[in-house]
CSV table of C-alpha atoms in Angstrom, one decimal:
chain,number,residue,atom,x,y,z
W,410,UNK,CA,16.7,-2.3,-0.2
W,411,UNK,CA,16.9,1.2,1.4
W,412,UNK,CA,16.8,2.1,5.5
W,413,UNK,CA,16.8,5.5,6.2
W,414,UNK,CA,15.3,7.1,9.2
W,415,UNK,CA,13.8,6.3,12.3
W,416,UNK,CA,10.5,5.8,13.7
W,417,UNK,CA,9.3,7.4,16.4
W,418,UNK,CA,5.7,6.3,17.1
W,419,UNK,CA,4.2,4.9,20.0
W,420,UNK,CA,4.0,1.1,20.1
W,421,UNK,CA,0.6,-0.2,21.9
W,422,UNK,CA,-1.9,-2.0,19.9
W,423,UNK,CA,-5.5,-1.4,20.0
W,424,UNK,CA,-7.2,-2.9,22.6
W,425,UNK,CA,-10.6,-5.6,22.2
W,426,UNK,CA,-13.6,-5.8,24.0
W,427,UNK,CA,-11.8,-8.2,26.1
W,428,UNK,CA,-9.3,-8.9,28.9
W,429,UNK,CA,-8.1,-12.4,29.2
W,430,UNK,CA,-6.4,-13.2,32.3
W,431,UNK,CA,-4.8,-16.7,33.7
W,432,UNK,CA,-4.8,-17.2,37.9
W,433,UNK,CA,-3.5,-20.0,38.7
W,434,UNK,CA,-4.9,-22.6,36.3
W,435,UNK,CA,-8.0,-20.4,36.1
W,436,UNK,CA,-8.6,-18.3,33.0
W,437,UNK,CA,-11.1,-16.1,32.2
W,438,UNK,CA,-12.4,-13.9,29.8
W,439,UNK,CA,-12.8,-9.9,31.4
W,440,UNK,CA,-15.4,-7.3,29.0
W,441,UNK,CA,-14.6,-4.2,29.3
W,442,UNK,CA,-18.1,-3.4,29.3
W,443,UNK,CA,-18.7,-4.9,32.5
W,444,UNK,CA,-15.6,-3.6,34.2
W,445,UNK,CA,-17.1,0.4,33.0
W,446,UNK,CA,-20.5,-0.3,34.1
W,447,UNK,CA,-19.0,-1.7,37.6
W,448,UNK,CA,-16.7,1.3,37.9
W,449,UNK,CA,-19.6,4.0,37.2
W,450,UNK,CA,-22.5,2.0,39.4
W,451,UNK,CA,-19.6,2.8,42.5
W,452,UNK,CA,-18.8,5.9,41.6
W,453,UNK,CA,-22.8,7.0,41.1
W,454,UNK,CA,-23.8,4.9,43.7
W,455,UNK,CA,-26.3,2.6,42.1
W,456,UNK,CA,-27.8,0.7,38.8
W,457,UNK,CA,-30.1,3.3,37.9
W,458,UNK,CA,-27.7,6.3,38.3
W,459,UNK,CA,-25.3,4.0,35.8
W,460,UNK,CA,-27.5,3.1,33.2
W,461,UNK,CA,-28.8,7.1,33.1
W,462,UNK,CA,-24.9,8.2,32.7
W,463,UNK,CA,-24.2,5.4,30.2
W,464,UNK,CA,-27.3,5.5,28.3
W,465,UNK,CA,-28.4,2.1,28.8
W,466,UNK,CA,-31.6,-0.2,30.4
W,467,UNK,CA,-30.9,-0.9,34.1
W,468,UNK,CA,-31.5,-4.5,32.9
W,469,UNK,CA,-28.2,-4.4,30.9
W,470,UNK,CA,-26.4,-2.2,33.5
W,471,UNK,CA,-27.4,-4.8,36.2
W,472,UNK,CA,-26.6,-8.2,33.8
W,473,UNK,CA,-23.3,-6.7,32.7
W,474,UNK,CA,-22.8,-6.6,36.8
W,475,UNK,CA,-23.8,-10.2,37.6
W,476,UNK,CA,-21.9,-11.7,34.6
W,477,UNK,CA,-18.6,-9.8,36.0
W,478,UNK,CA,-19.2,-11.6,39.4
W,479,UNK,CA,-19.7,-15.1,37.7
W,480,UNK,CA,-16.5,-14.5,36.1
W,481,UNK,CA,-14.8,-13.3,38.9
W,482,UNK,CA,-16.5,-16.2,41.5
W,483,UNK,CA,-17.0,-13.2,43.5
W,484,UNK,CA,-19.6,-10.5,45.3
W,485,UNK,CA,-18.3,-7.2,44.1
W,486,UNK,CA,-21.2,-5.1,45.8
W,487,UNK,CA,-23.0,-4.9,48.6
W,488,UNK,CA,-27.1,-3.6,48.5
W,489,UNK,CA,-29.3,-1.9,50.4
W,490,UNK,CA,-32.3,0.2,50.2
W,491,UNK,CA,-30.2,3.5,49.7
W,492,UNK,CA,-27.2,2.4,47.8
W,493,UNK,CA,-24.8,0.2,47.0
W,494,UNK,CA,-21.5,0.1,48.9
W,495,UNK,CA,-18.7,-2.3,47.2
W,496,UNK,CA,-17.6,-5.2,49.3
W,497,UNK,CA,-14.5,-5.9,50.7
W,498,UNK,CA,-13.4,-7.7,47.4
W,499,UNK,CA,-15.1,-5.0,45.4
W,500,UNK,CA,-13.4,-2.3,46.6
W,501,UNK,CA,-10.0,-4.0,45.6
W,502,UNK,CA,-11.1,-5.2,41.9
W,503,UNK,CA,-12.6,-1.4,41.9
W,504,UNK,CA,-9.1,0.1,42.4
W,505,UNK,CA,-7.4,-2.3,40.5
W,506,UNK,CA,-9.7,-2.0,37.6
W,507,UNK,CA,-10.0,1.9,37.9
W,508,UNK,CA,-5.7,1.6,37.1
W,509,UNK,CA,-6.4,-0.7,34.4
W,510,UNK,CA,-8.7,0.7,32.3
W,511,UNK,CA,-6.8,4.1,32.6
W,512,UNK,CA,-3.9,2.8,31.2
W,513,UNK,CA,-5.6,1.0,28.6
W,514,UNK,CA,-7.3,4.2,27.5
W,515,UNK,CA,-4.6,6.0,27.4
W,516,UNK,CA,-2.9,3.1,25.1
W,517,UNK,CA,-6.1,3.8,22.5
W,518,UNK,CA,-5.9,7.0,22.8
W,519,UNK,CA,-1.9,6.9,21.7
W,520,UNK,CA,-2.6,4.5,19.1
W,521,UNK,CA,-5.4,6.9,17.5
W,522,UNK,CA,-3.1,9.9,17.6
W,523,UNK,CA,0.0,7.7,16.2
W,524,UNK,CA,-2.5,6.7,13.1
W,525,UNK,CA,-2.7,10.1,12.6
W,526,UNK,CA,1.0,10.8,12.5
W,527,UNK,CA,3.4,10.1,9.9
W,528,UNK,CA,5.6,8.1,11.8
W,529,UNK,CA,6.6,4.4,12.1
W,530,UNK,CA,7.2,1.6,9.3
W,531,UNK,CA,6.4,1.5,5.7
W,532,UNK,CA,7.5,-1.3,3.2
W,533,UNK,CA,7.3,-1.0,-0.1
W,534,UNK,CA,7.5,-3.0,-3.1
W,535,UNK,CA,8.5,-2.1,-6.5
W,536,UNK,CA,9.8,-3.3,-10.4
W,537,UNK,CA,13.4,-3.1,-10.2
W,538,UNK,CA,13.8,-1.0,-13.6
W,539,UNK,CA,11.3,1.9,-12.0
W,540,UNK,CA,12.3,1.2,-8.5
W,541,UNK,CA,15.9,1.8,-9.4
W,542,UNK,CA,15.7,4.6,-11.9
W,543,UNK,CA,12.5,6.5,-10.7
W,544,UNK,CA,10.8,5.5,-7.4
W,545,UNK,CA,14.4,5.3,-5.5
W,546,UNK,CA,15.1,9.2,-5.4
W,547,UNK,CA,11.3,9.8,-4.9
W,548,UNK,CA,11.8,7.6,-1.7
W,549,UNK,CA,14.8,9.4,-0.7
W,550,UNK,CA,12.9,12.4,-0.8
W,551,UNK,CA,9.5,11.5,0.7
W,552,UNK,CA,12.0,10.0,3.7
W,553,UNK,CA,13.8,13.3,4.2
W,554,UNK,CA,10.6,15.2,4.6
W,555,UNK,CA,9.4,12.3,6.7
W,556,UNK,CA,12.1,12.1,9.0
W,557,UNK,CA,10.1,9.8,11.5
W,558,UNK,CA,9.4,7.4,9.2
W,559,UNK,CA,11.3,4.1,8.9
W,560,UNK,CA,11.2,3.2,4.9
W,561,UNK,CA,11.8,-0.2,3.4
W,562,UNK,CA,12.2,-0.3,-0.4
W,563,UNK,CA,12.6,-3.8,-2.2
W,564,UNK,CA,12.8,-4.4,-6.2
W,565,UNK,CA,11.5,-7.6,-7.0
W,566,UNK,CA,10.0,-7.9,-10.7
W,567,UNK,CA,8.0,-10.8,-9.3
W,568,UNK,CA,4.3,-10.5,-8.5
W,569,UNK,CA,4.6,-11.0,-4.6
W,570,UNK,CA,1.5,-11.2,-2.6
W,571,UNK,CA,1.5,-8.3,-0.1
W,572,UNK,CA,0.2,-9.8,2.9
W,573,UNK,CA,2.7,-13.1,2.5
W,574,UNK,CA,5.5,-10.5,2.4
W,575,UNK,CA,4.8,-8.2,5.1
W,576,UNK,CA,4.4,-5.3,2.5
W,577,UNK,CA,2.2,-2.3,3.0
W,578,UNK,CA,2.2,-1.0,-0.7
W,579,UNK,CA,3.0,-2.2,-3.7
W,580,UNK,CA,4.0,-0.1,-7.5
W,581,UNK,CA,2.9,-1.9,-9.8
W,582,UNK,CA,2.7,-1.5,-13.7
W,583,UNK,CA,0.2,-3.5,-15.4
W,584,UNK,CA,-3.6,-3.1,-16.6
W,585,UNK,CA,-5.3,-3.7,-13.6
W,586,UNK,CA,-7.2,-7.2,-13.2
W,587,UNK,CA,-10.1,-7.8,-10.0
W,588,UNK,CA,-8.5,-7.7,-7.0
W,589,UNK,CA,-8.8,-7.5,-3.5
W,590,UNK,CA,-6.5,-4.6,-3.4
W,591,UNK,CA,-7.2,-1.0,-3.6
W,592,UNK,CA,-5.1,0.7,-6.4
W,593,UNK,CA,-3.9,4.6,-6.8
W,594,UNK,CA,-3.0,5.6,-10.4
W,595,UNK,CA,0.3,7.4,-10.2
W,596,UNK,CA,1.2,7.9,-13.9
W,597,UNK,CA,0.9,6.8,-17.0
W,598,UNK,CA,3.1,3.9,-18.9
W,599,UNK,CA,3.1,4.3,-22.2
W,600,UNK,CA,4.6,1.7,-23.8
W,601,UNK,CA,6.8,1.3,-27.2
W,602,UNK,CA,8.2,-1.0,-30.2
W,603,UNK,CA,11.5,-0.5,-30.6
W,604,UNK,CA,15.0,-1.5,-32.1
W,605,UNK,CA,18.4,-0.3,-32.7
W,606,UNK,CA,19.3,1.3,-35.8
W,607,UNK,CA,21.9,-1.7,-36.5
W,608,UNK,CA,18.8,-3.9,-36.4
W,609,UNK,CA,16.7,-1.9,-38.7
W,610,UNK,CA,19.5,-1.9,-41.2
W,611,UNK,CA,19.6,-5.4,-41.2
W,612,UNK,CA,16.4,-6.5,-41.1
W,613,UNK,CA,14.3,-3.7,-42.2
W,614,UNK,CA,11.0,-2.5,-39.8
W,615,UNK,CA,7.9,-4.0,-40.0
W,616,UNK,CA,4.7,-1.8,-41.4
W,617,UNK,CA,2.2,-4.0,-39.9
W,618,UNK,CA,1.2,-5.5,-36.6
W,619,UNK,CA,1.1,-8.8,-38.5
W,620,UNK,CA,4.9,-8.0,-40.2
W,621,UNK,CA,6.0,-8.0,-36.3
W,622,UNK,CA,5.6,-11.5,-36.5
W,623,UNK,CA,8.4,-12.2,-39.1
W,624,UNK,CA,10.8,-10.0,-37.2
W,625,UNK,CA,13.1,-11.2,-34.2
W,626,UNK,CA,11.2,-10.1,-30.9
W,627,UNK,CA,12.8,-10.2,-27.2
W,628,UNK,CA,10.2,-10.0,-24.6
W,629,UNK,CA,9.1,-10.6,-20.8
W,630,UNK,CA,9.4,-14.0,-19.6
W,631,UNK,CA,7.5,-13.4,-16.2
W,632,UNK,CA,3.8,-12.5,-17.4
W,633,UNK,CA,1.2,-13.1,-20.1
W,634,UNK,CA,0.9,-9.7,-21.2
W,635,UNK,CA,4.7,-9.9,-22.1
W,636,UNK,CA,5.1,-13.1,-23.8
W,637,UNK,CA,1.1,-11.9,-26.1
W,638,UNK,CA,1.4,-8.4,-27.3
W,639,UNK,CA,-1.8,-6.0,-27.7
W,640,UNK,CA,-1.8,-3.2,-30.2
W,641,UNK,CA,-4.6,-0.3,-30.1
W,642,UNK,CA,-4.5,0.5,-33.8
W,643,UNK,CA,-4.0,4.0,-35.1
W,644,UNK,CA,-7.6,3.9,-36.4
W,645,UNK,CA,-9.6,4.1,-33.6
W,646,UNK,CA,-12.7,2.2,-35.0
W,647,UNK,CA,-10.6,-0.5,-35.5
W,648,UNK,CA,-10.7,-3.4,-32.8
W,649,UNK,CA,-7.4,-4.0,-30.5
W,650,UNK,CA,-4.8,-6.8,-32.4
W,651,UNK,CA,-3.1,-9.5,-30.3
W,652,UNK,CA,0.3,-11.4,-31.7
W,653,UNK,CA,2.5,-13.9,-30.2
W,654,UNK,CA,5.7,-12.9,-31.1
W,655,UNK,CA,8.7,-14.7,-32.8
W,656,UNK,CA,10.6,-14.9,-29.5
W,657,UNK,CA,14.4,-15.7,-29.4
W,658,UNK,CA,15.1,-14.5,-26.3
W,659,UNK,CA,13.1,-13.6,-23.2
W,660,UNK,CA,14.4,-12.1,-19.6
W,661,UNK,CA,12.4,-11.4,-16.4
W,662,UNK,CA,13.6,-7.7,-16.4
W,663,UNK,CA,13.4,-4.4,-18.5
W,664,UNK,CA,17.0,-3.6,-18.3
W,665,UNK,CA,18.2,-6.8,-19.4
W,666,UNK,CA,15.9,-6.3,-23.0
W,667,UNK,CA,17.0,-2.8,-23.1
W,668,UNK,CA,20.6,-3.9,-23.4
W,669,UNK,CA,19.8,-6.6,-25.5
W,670,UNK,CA,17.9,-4.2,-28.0
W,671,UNK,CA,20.6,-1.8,-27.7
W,672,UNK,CA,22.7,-4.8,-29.2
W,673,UNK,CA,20.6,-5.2,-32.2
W,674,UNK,CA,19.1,-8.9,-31.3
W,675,UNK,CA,15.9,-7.6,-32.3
W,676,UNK,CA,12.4,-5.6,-31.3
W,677,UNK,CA,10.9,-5.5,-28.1
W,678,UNK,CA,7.8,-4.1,-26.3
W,679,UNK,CA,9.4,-2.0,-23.7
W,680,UNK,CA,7.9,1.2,-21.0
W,681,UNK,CA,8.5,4.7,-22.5
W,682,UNK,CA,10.0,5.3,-18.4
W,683,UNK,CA,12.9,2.7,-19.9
W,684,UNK,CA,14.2,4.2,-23.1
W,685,UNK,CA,12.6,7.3,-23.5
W,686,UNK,CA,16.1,8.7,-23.4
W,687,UNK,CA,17.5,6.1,-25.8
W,688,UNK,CA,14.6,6.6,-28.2
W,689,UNK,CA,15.7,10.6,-27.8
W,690,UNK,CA,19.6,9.8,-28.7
W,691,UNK,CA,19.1,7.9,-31.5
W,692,UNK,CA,20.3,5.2,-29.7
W,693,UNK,CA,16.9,3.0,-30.6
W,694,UNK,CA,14.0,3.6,-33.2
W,695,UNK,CA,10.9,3.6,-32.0
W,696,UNK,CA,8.7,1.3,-34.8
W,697,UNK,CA,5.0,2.5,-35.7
W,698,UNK,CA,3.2,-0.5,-37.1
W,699,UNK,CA,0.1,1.3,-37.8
W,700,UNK,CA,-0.7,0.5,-34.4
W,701,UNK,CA,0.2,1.6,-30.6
W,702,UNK,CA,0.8,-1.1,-27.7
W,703,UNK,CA,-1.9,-0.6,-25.2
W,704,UNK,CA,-1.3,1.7,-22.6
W,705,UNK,CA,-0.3,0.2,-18.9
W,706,UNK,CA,-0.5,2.3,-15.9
W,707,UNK,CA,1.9,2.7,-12.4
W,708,UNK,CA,-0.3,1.9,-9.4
W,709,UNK,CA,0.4,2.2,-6.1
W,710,UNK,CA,-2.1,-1.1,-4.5
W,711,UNK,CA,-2.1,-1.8,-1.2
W,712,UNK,CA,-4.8,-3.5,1.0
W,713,UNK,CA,-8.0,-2.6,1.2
W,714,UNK,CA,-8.5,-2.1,5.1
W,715,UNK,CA,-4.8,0.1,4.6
W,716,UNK,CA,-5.8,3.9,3.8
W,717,UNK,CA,-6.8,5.1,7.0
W,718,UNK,CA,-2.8,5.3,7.9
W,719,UNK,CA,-1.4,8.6,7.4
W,720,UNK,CA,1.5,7.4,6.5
W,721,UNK,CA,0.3,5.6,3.6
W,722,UNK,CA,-2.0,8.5,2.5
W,723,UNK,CA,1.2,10.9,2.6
W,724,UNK,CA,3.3,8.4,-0.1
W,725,UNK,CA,0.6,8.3,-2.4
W,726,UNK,CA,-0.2,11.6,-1.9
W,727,UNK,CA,3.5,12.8,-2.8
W,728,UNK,CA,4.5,10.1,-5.5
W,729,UNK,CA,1.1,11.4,-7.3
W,730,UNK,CA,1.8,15.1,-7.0
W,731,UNK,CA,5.8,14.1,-8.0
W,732,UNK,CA,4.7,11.7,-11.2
W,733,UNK,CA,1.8,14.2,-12.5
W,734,UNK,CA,3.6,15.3,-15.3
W,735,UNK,CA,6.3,12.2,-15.5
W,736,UNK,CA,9.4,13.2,-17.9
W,737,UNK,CA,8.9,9.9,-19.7
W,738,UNK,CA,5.5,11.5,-21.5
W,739,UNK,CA,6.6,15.0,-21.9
W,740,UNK,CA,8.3,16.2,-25.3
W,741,UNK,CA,12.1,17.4,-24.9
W,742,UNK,CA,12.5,16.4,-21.0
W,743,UNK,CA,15.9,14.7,-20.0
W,744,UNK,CA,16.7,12.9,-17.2
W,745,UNK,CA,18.8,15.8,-15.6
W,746,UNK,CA,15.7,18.7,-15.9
W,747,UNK,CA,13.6,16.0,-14.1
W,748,UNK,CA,12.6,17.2,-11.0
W,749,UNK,CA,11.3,16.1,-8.1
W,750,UNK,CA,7.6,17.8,-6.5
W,751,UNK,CA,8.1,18.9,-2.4
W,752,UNK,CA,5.7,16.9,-0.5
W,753,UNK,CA,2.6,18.0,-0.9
W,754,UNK,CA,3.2,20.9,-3.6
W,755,UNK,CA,-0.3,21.2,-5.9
W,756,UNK,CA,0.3,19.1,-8.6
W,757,UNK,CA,0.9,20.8,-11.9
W,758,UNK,CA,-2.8,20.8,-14.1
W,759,UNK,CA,-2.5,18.5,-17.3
């Protein structure tokens, strides 16, 4: 997990229609529409000076009036042919509530502008193989441009449900399924056979989809998609092919395959964002059984009711603009010319 900043945002909640208050062993239930159209009737002097400055009936000015003195077990006005004076008990509650309702528009009106500012908390979820080797410097980053913001990263390879955990986003690398959660496409995970050229030598490379089957095969041990493998074939009129590999050996993580395909135990389905520089050293074949794994995809997903926040907008906004062109996909990059995109520079055209 990473800490790094501090926020700096203001800490009132949005406010309801209602005040709740206890006196004594008395409670009862305050709506702020009542309290405004009690505070304008004795500033204007009367219902039907309210009701023209709020927009409403005199009916509803005057009901929202009576059902704040049944609440309150108390006469708040006073009336006579000219206008209405507030009583002795009025004229307190007015004061009181005048205070009241200042403050608590002045709480909304901090909470709107604090939406509206990149400040505060943000956790985030992530795979620990991209979290570590790709989405922790991109943090870093996003954090020292951010410098009100208090960031949270966690790796967990596990599907966690974001609510349960307190999470506000989520990277996730899969082919999408329904879901309650809104998801942002950040890049592209293509994804690759491979083996070690000690393995090749020893048990030759398959030419087929079906040849896979015969061959030693490490996979995921945490999801479907990892245990059944999907190939597009080359041949695009050709439908999608499905095998359950041979497995002898299976781990919860993409580094932990890696190493054991970099040990010759045998082939494995693994993201281009893992070995794209082994694949480049010649420290793993990349094996072309007619036929290409089908393509995942890194999404950011977070709730749906979660976008208005600015500072969630602001870390998709920059992790899209810095994954646009991702090393991983383009011919010739290394890890060191990898670079990272300032916050909010125009991401590169494709």
């Amino acid at each position: 997990m990473q800490q790094m900043a501090i926020a700096d945002c203001n800490p009132y909640k949005a406010t309801s229609r209602h005040v709740h208050a206890v006196i004594g062993e008395q409670q009862m239930s305050l709506r702020t529409e009542e309290i405004e159209a009690y505070l304008r009737v004795v500033e204007l002097g009367g219902i039907s000076a309210a009701a023209r400055h709020m927009g409403l009936s005199k009916s509803v000015v005057s009901k929202r009036i009576s059902d704040l003195e049944r609440e309150l077990g108390a006469s708040l006005l006073q009336r006579s042919s000219r206008r209405m004076q507030p009583s002795e008990s009025g004229r307190y509650f007015y004061e009181q509530a005048r205070a009241a309702m200042s403050q608590l528009t002045q709480a909304a009106q901090s909470v709107s502008e604090a939406a509206q500012e990149v400040c505060g908390e943000l956790r985030i979820l992530a795979p620990m193989s991209f979290g570590t080797r790709w989405l922790s410097p991109l943090i870093a980053e996003f954090g020292r441009a951010n410098p009100r913001l208090r960031l949270s990263l966690e790796l967990d390879d596990r599907l966690v449900d974001l609510a349960y955990g307190g999470y506000d986003v989520a990277i996730r690398i899969t082919r999408l399924r329904d879901s309650d959660l809104i998801a942002r496409k950040l890049a592209p995970s293509r994804r690759v056979v491979c083996c070690s050229p000690d393995y090749a030598a020893r048990a030759g490379l398959p030419r087929t989809v079906e040849d896979i089957g015969h061959h030693a095969c490490l996979s995921y041990s945490n999801s479907l998609p990892g245990q059944i493998w999907t190939f597009q074939p080359d041949a695009h009129d050709e439908a999608p092919k499905t095998i359950t590999p041979r497995g002898i050996y299976t781990a919860n993580n993409g580094e932990v395959l890696r190493d054991a395909v970099l040990a010759g135990h045998g082939l494995a389905v693994l993201p281009r964002f893992i070995v794209w520089e082994d694949l480049r050293a010649g420290r793993l074949i990349e094996v072309q059984p007619g036929a290409t794994p089908v393509e995942d995809g890194i999404f950011a997903v977070y709730p749906r009711n979660a976008f208005g926040s600015a500072k969630l907008k602001a870390l998709v906004q920059f992790l899209q603009a810095s994954l646009s062109q991702p090393p991983w996909e383009v011919p010739g990059a290394s890890m060191e010319s990898a670079e990272v995109v300032p916050l909010y520079a125009e991401a590169p055209k494709r």
